[in-house]
Coordinates of C-alpha atoms in Angstrom, one line a residue:
X1 CA 0.0 0.0 0.0
X2 CA 2.5 2.6 0.2
X3 CA 1.1 5.9 1.3
X4 CA -2.4 5.9 1.8
X5 CA -4.5 8.7 0.6
X6 CA -1.6 9.4 -1.5
X7 CA -0.2 6.3 -2.4
X8 CA -1.5 2.9 -1.8
X9 CA 0.9 0.2 -2.5
X10 CA -0.8 -1.4 -5.3
X11 CA 1.9 -3.0 -7.3
X12 CA 2.6 -3.2 -10.9
X13 CA 1.5 -5.8 -13.3
X14 CA 4.3 -7.8 -14.6
X15 CA 2.2 -10.8 -14.9
X16 CA 1.2 -9.3 -18.1
X17 CA 4.4 -11.2 -18.9
X18 CA 2.9 -14.4 -17.9
X19 CA 2.7 -17.8 -19.8
X20 CA 0.2 -16.3 -22.3
X21 CA 1.3 -14.1 -25.1
X22 CA 1.6 -10.4 -24.2
X23 CA -1.4 -9.1 -26.0
X24 CA -3.6 -12.0 -25.1
X25 CA -2.7 -11.7 -21.4
X26 CA -3.3 -8.0 -21.4
X27 CA -6.7 -8.4 -22.8
X28 CA -7.6 -11.2 -20.3
X29 CA -6.5 -9.4 -17.2
X30 CA -9.3 -8.9 -14.7
X31 CA -8.6 -5.4 -13.6
X32 CA -10.6 -2.9 -11.7
X33 CA -10.7 0.5 -13.4
X34 CA -10.1 3.6 -11.3
X35 CA -12.4 6.5 -12.1
X36 CA -9.4 8.4 -13.4
X37 CA -8.7 5.7 -16.0
X38 CA -11.0 7.4 -18.5
X39 CA -8.8 10.4 -19.0
X40 CA -5.1 10.1 -19.4
X41 CA -3.2 12.5 -17.1
X42 CA 0.0 10.9 -18.3
X43 CA -0.3 12.4 -21.7
X44 CA 1.5 15.6 -20.7
X45 CA 4.6 13.9 -19.4
X46 CA 7.9 14.8 -21.0
X47 CA 9.2 11.2 -21.6
X48 CA 12.1 9.8 -23.5
X49 CA 11.2 7.9 -26.7
X50 CA 9.4 4.6 -25.9
X51 CA 10.3 3.2 -29.2
X52 CA 12.5 0.6 -27.5
X53 CA 9.5 -0.7 -25.6
X54 CA 7.4 -0.8 -28.7
X55 CA 10.0 -3.0 -30.4
X56 CA 10.3 -5.2 -27.3
X57 CA 6.6 -5.6 -27.1
X58 CA 6.5 -6.9 -30.8
X59 CA 9.3 -9.3 -30.3
X60 CA 7.8 -10.7 -27.1
X61 CA 9.4 -12.0 -24.0
X62 CA 13.2 -12.1 -23.7
X63 CA 15.9 -13.3 -21.3
X64 CA 17.2 -11.6 -18.3
X65 CA 20.9 -11.1 -18.9
X66 CA 21.6 -12.1 -15.3
X67 CA 19.3 -14.9 -14.3
X68 CA 18.1 -16.0 -17.8
X69 CA 14.5 -15.9 -16.8
X70 CA 11.9 -15.1 -19.4
X71 CA 10.5 -11.6 -19.0
X72 CA 8.9 -8.8 -20.8
X73 CA 10.8 -5.4 -20.8
X74 CA 12.7 -6.0 -17.6
X75 CA 13.5 -8.5 -14.9
X76 CA 11.7 -7.7 -11.7
X77 CA 14.0 -9.8 -9.5
X78 CA 17.4 -8.6 -10.9
X79 CA 16.2 -5.0 -11.6
X80 CA 17.7 -4.9 -15.1
X81 CA 16.2 -4.6 -18.7
X82 CA 15.9 -7.8 -20.7
X83 CA 18.1 -8.5 -23.7
X84 CA 15.7 -6.8 -26.1
X85 CA 15.7 -3.6 -24.2
X86 CA 19.3 -2.2 -24.4
X87 CA 20.2 -0.3 -21.2
X88 CA 21.5 2.7 -23.1
X89 CA 18.1 3.2 -24.5
X90 CA 16.4 3.4 -21.1
X91 CA 16.4 6.9 -19.6
X92 CA 18.2 7.6 -16.3
X93 CA 16.7 10.0 -13.8
X94 CA 18.9 11.8 -11.2
X95 CA 17.1 12.3 -8.0
X96 CA 17.7 15.1 -5.5
X97 CA 17.8 12.7 -2.6
X98 CA 18.1 8.9 -1.9
X99 CA 15.1 6.6 -1.8
X100 CA 14.7 3.5 0.2
X101 CA 11.8 1.2 -0.7
X102 CA 10.7 -1.4 1.9
X103 CA 8.8 -4.2 0.2
X104 CA 6.4 -6.5 2.0
X105 CA 7.6 -10.1 1.8
X106 CA 4.2 -11.3 0.6
X107 CA 4.1 -8.9 -2.3
X108 CA 4.6 -10.5 -5.7
X109 CA 7.7 -9.2 -7.4
X110 CA 6.1 -9.1 -10.8
X111 CA 3.3 -6.9 -9.7
X112 CA 5.4 -4.1 -8.0
X113 CA 6.0 -0.8 -9.6
X114 CA 8.8 -0.3 -7.1
X115 CA 11.2 -1.9 -9.6
X116 CA 10.6 1.0 -12.0
X117 CA 12.3 3.4 -9.6
X118 CA 15.3 1.1 -9.4
X119 CA 15.5 0.7 -13.1
X120 CA 15.2 4.4 -13.9
X121 CA 17.1 5.9 -11.0
X122 CA 19.6 3.1 -10.1
X123 CA 22.1 5.3 -8.3
X124 CA 19.5 6.8 -6.0
X125 CA 17.1 4.0 -5.2
X126 CA 17.5 0.9 -3.0
X127 CA 14.9 -1.9 -2.5
X128 CA 14.8 -3.9 0.7
X129 CA 12.6 -6.9 1.4
X130 CA 11.1 -6.7 4.9
X131 CA 12.3 -7.6 7.6
X132 CA 15.8 -7.0 6.2
X133 CA 15.9 -3.2 6.4
X134 CA 18.5 -0.7 7.7
X135 CA 18.7 0.9 11.1
X136 CA 17.6 4.5 10.7
X137 CA 17.8 5.8 14.2
X138 CA 21.2 7.6 13.9
X139 CA 20.0 9.5 10.8
X140 CA 16.5 10.5 11.9
X141 CA 17.4 14.2 11.4
X142 CA 17.8 13.6 7.6
X143 CA 15.2 10.9 6.8
X144 CA 11.4 11.0 6.4
X145 CA 8.8 8.3 5.8
X146 CA 5.9 8.6 3.4
X147 CA 2.9 7.5 5.4
X148 CA -0.4 9.3 6.3
X149 CA -0.2 8.8 10.0
X150 CA -2.0 11.1 12.6
X151 CA 1.1 13.3 13.0
X152 CA 2.2 13.3 9.3
X153 CA 3.1 16.7 7.9
X154 CA 3.0 18.1 4.4
X155 CA 6.0 18.2 2.1
X156 CA 6.4 21.9 2.5
X157 CA 6.9 21.6 6.3
X158 CA 9.6 18.9 6.1
X159 CA 12.5 21.2 6.8
X160 CA 10.8 22.8 9.8
X161 CA 9.9 19.5 11.5
X162 CA 13.3 17.8 10.9
X163 CA 14.9 20.4 13.1
X164 CA 13.9 18.5 16.3
X165 CA 16.1 15.6 15.2
X166 CA 19.3 17.7 14.7
X167 CA 22.0 17.9 17.4
X168 CA 20.5 15.4 19.9
X169 CA 17.0 16.6 19.1
X170 CA 17.7 20.3 19.8
X171 CA 18.3 22.9 17.0
X172 CA 19.6 26.3 17.6
X173 CA 16.8 28.2 16.0
X174 CA 14.4 29.0 18.9
X175 CA 12.8 26.4 21.0
X176 CA 9.8 26.1 18.7
X177 CA 11.9 24.4 16.1
X178 CA 12.5 21.4 18.3
X179 CA 8.9 20.6 19.3
X180 CA 7.1 17.5 18.3
X181 CA 5.3 17.6 14.9
X182 CA 1.9 19.3 15.2
X183 CA -1.2 17.4 14.2
X184 CA -2.0 17.9 10.6
X185 CA -4.8 20.4 11.1
X186 CA -3.3 22.3 14.0
X187 CA -3.5 26.1 13.8
X188 CA -0.2 27.8 13.4
X189 CA 0.2 31.0 15.5
X190 CA 1.9 34.1 14.0
X191 CA 5.0 33.7 16.1
X192 CA 5.3 30.1 15.3
X193 CA 4.9 30.7 11.7
X194 CA 7.7 33.2 11.8
X195 CA 10.0 30.7 13.5
X196 CA 8.9 28.1 11.0
X197 CA 9.9 30.3 8.1
X198 CA 13.2 31.1 9.7
X199 CA 14.0 27.5 10.2
X200 CA 13.0 26.5 6.7
X201 CA 15.1 29.4 5.3
X202 CA 18.1 28.3 7.4
X203 CA 17.7 24.7 6.3
X204 CA 17.4 25.6 2.7
X205 CA 20.5 27.7 2.8
X206 CA 22.3 24.6 4.0
X207 CA 21.1 22.6 1.1
X208 CA 18.0 21.2 2.8
X209 CA 18.5 18.7 5.6
X210 CA 16.4 15.9 4.1
X211 CA 18.7 13.3 2.5
X212 CA 16.6 10.2 2.3
X213 CA 12.9 9.4 1.9
X214 CA 11.4 5.9 2.7
X215 CA 8.5 4.3 0.9
X216 CA 6.5 1.2 1.9
X217 CA 5.7 -1.1 -0.9
X218 CA 2.7 -3.3 0.1
X219 CA -1.0 -3.3 0.0
X220 CA -2.8 -1.1 2.5
X221 CA -3.9 -4.1 4.6
X222 CA -0.3 -5.4 4.9
X223 CA 1.3 -2.1 5.8
X224 CA 0.7 -2.3 9.6
X225 CA 3.3 -5.0 10.0
X226 CA 6.0 -2.7 8.5
X227 CA 4.9 0.7 9.8
X228 CA 4.9 -0.6 13.4
X229 CA 8.5 -2.0 13.2
X230 CA 10.6 -0.4 15.9
X231 CA 13.3 0.6 13.3
X232 CA 10.8 3.0 11.7
X233 CA 9.5 4.5 15.0
X234 CA 10.2 8.2 15.5
X235 CA 10.8 9.0 11.9
X236 CA 9.1 12.1 10.4
X237 CA 6.0 11.0 8.5
X238 CA 5.0 12.8 5.3
X239 CA 1.6 12.9 3.7
X240 CA 1.3 13.7 0.0
X241 CA -1.2 15.9 -1.7
X242 CA -4.3 14.0 -2.8
X243 CA -4.0 12.8 -6.4
X244 CA -5.8 10.1 -8.4
X245 CA -4.1 6.9 -9.4
X246 CA -3.9 5.7 -13.0
X247 CA -2.8 2.2 -11.8
X248 CA -4.6 -0.7 -13.5
X249 CA -4.4 -3.0 -10.6
X250 CA -6.3 -0.7 -8.2
X251 CA -7.0 -2.2 -4.8
X252 CA -10.6 -3.4 -4.6
X253 CA -12.7 -1.3 -2.4
X254 CA -10.1 1.4 -2.0
X255 CA -10.4 5.0 -3.2
X256 CA -8.7 6.1 -6.4
X257 CA -6.5 8.4 -4.3
X258 CA -4.4 5.3 -3.4
X259 CA -1.4 5.5 -5.6
X260 CA 1.0 2.8 -6.9
X261 CA 4.5 3.0 -5.5
X262 CA 6.0 4.6 -8.6
X263 CA 3.2 7.2 -8.7
X264 CA 3.8 8.1 -5.0
X265 CA 7.6 8.5 -5.6
X266 CA 7.0 10.7 -8.7
X267 CA 4.4 12.9 -7.0
X268 CA 6.5 13.3 -3.9
X269 CA 9.5 14.5 -5.9
X270 CA 7.4 16.9 -7.9
X271 CA 6.1 18.4 -4.6
X272 CA 9.6 18.4 -3.1
X273 CA 11.1 20.1 -6.1
X274 CA 8.6 22.9 -6.0
X275 CA 8.0 23.3 -2.3
X276 CA 11.4 22.6 -0.8
X277 CA 13.9 23.3 -3.5
X278 CA 11.7 26.2 -4.7
X279 CA 12.4 25.6 -8.3
X280 CA 9.9 25.5 -11.2
X281 CA 9.1 22.0 -12.3
X282 CA 10.0 21.3 -15.9
X283 CA 9.6 17.5 -16.2
X284 CA 12.8 16.6 -14.4
X285 CA 11.3 13.4 -12.9
X286 CA 8.8 12.5 -15.6
X287 CA 10.8 9.6 -16.8
X288 CA 10.2 7.8 -13.6
X289 CA 6.9 6.9 -15.2
X290 CA 8.6 5.7 -18.4
X291 CA 7.5 2.1 -18.0
X292 CA 4.4 2.9 -16.0
X293 CA 2.9 5.1 -18.7
X294 CA 3.7 2.6 -21.4
X295 CA 2.0 -0.2 -19.6
X296 CA -0.9 2.1 -18.8
X297 CA -1.4 2.7 -22.5
X298 CA -1.0 -0.9 -23.4
X299 CA -3.6 -2.1 -21.0
X300 CA -6.0 0.7 -21.7
X301 CA -5.8 -0.2 -25.5
X302 CA -6.2 -3.8 -24.7
X303 CA -9.3 -3.2 -22.6
X304 CA -10.7 -1.0 -25.4
X305 CA -10.2 -3.8 -27.9
X306 CA -11.8 -6.3 -25.6
X307 CA -14.9 -4.0 -25.3
X308 CA -14.4 -3.3 -21.6
X309 CA -14.4 0.5 -21.9

């Protein structure tokens, strides 16, 4: 499930690479259609040419260069493109911070969109399978977790709230900077707002304190096991803006504001770029949806041909 109202860990469909032929399998998938499926918000993305994926689709499944498994487009266990998808033709995205993805052990590798992030931003993304995750306690002042908990804060307030973890939990920018995160809807008094702005400004001048962001890759019902792990306790929790998913394996009974893992990563980075780095967004992270948008179009077209739309 990932981040709830902003990202539910619905995972990608790689079993569109199953024993059936690609087109046949896509047409026969039993998929729930989120309400946003009718329009294509992915149309405006500034993506690298997907011609390499078109060619791979026509040639069918291919071997993983590492484990020799038969896959379509990429190997979801080795995190590499298959032989028919040359690595040099896959875009690479440079991220402004590191990303750790914690994957629930019961999630099917082939259905996870988390692998997209590793494929497209290999230098900045690490995927861990729970319970084998790092110890984060010593770095709490520079790490945040995407999760809509009761004390989660918005992206624009990250710098302010991370101050409480700096220098043994006390930061030299007025006492207000070291207090516990406020509840999401708490009213900010004028003096506190001033202190908040000063802290954010100070943090921004130092290059922004946040260095790593953590995402949970699981269904919403499975996330409790991970979010309650003692190694994740005390981390600043971030809630994303509400956006609608385009994911084709939408969790049954869940709202369309539950995003897939790769969507959550993408939208977080867009918000971070605009609200923390204070730079205009010009598509810098759009290629994170390189595979996602291609699969979206494939499945949408297959559903059309099958008369399901």
